[in-house]
């Protein structure tokens, strides 16, 4: 993630990050990668399966929260871990935003993956997506 900068936010019951990336699509993939690292900081995630991911939102902030919530929900429902993300389409219009992509990963293997934190929810608390310094900036907080 050399094109991305991440500053952690950590306090009782919650964790999160402020992340900057050069493009909007890179911001969304990097936020998903960082969410995976929060939950499971060690262990390689193999590309054994792919799950389609779709989300909508009124604005980019809601879109990011919904994108990450969809990824987290699928991971929990299928007991999988995703480590690689791709945005195939990201649309912004007056009537709202949408994103379509996929997550690559594998079934959760506790022998190889150290789950440090369970992410209960992606929150709207202090969530933000905005243009910054020729790139994009996101702030996301997770309920643990």
C-alpha positions as MATLAB code, in Angstrom:
seq = 'XXXXXXXXXXXXXXXXXXXXXXXXXXXXXXXXXXXXXXXXXXXXXXXXXXXXXXXXXXXXXXXXXXXXXXXXXXXXXXXXXXXXXXXXXXXXXXXXXXXXXXXXXXXXXXXXXXXXXXXXXXXXXXXXXXXXXXXXXXXXXXXX';
ca = [
       0.000    0.000    0.000;
       2.853    2.405   -0.738;
       0.477    4.814   -2.491;
      -1.685    4.949    0.665;
      -1.145    6.476    4.107;
      -2.937    5.166    7.187;
      -3.229    6.641   10.678;
      -4.867    4.396   13.267;
      -7.661    5.431   15.600;
      -7.870    3.186   18.652;
      -9.905    3.515   21.841;
     -12.046    1.340   24.110;
     -14.648   -0.594   22.149;
     -13.836    1.031   18.829;
     -11.048    1.138   16.285;
     -10.625    2.878   12.981;
      -8.353    4.760   10.668;
      -7.815    7.835    8.585;
      -6.608    6.787    5.160;
      -5.486    8.767    2.118;
      -5.141    7.443   -1.424;
      -4.472    8.974   -4.838;
      -7.813    7.965   -6.421;
     -11.319    7.291   -5.234;
     -11.288    3.646   -6.353;
      -7.955    3.098   -4.582;
      -9.425    4.691   -1.461;
     -12.280    2.159   -1.424;
     -10.014   -0.862   -1.997;
      -7.456    0.355    0.551;
     -10.163    0.907    3.192;
     -11.361   -2.667    2.675;
      -7.764   -3.967    2.947;
      -7.206   -1.979    6.135;
     -10.475   -3.253    7.638;
      -9.202   -6.806    7.054;
      -5.903   -5.925    8.758;
      -7.770   -4.561   11.778;
      -9.605   -7.845   12.224;
      -6.782  -10.174   11.228;
      -3.348   -8.543   11.342;
      -1.353  -11.682   10.482;
      -1.692  -14.540    8.056;
      -1.658  -14.502    4.285;
      -5.081  -14.454    2.645;
      -5.132  -16.689   -0.413;
      -7.248  -16.024   -3.479;
      -9.311  -19.201   -3.366;
     -12.750  -17.630   -3.958;
     -14.371  -14.420   -5.100;
     -17.503  -12.721   -3.813;
     -19.295   -9.944   -5.705;
     -19.772   -6.781   -3.659;
     -22.353   -4.089   -4.431;
     -23.430   -1.084   -2.420;
     -25.258    2.203   -2.797;
     -25.274    5.422   -0.842;
     -26.643    8.935   -0.854;
     -23.075   10.314   -0.922;
     -19.502    8.978   -0.893;
     -19.389    8.671    2.902;
     -22.544    6.563    3.036;
     -21.269    4.561    0.061;
     -17.997    3.738    1.851;
     -19.775    2.705    5.067;
     -22.183    0.515    3.070;
     -19.341   -1.016    0.974;
     -17.352   -1.947    4.074;
     -20.498   -3.179    5.859;
     -21.324   -5.449    2.920;
     -17.806   -6.902    2.934;
     -17.889   -7.419    6.712;
     -21.353   -8.990    6.537;
     -20.370  -11.448    3.813;
     -17.182  -12.402    5.658;
     -19.135  -13.121    8.846;
     -22.004  -14.935    7.117;
     -19.703  -17.238    5.139;
     -16.880  -17.470    7.723;
     -14.427  -16.163    5.123;
     -11.528  -13.745    5.104;
     -10.924  -11.396    2.170;
      -7.608   -9.787    1.463;
      -7.834   -8.574   -2.113;
     -10.421   -6.124   -3.419;
     -11.295   -4.692   -6.812;
     -13.676   -1.897   -7.762;
     -15.168   -2.620  -11.177;
     -17.463    0.426  -11.263;
     -17.964    3.455   -9.026;
     -20.652    5.932  -10.072;
     -21.525    9.329   -8.648;
     -24.663   11.196   -9.643;
     -27.109   13.706   -8.200;
     -29.400   10.858   -7.152;
     -26.674    8.987   -5.251;
     -23.602    6.804   -5.591;
     -23.063    3.137   -6.323;
     -20.145    0.738   -6.329;
     -19.678   -2.701   -7.817;
     -16.642   -4.883   -7.327;
     -15.449   -8.096   -5.771;
     -13.499   -9.455   -2.846;
     -11.061  -12.353   -3.195;
     -10.216  -14.532   -0.230;
     -10.649  -17.908    1.383;
     -12.468  -19.705    4.185;
     -11.299  -18.565    7.611;
      -8.548  -20.902    8.870;
      -7.768  -20.261   12.536;
      -4.570  -22.307   12.189;
      -3.237  -19.684    9.750;
      -5.260  -16.532   10.450;
      -5.001  -14.752   13.782;
      -8.325  -13.000   14.371;
      -7.412  -10.192   16.756;
     -10.714   -8.288   16.694;
     -14.260   -9.002   15.658;
     -15.747   -6.102   13.751;
     -19.383   -5.879   14.816;
     -20.264   -2.911   12.630;
     -18.926   -0.157   10.417;
     -20.255    3.054   11.961;
     -21.311    6.443   10.657;
     -19.737    8.049   13.738;
     -17.265   10.644   12.390;
     -17.245    8.850    8.994;
     -16.016   10.995    6.142;
     -14.873   10.793    2.525;
     -13.498   13.925    0.875;
     -10.965   15.186   -1.620;
      -7.675   16.170    0.004;
      -4.280   17.300   -1.296;
      -4.753   16.043   -4.841;
      -6.162   12.706   -3.666;
      -8.853   11.331   -1.392;
      -9.213   10.977    2.380;
     -11.478    8.671    4.397;
     -12.150    8.384    8.107;
     -13.870    5.219    9.356;
     -14.677    3.947   12.852;
     -15.610    0.325   13.615;
     -17.593   -1.017   16.551;
     -15.657   -3.952   18.022;
];
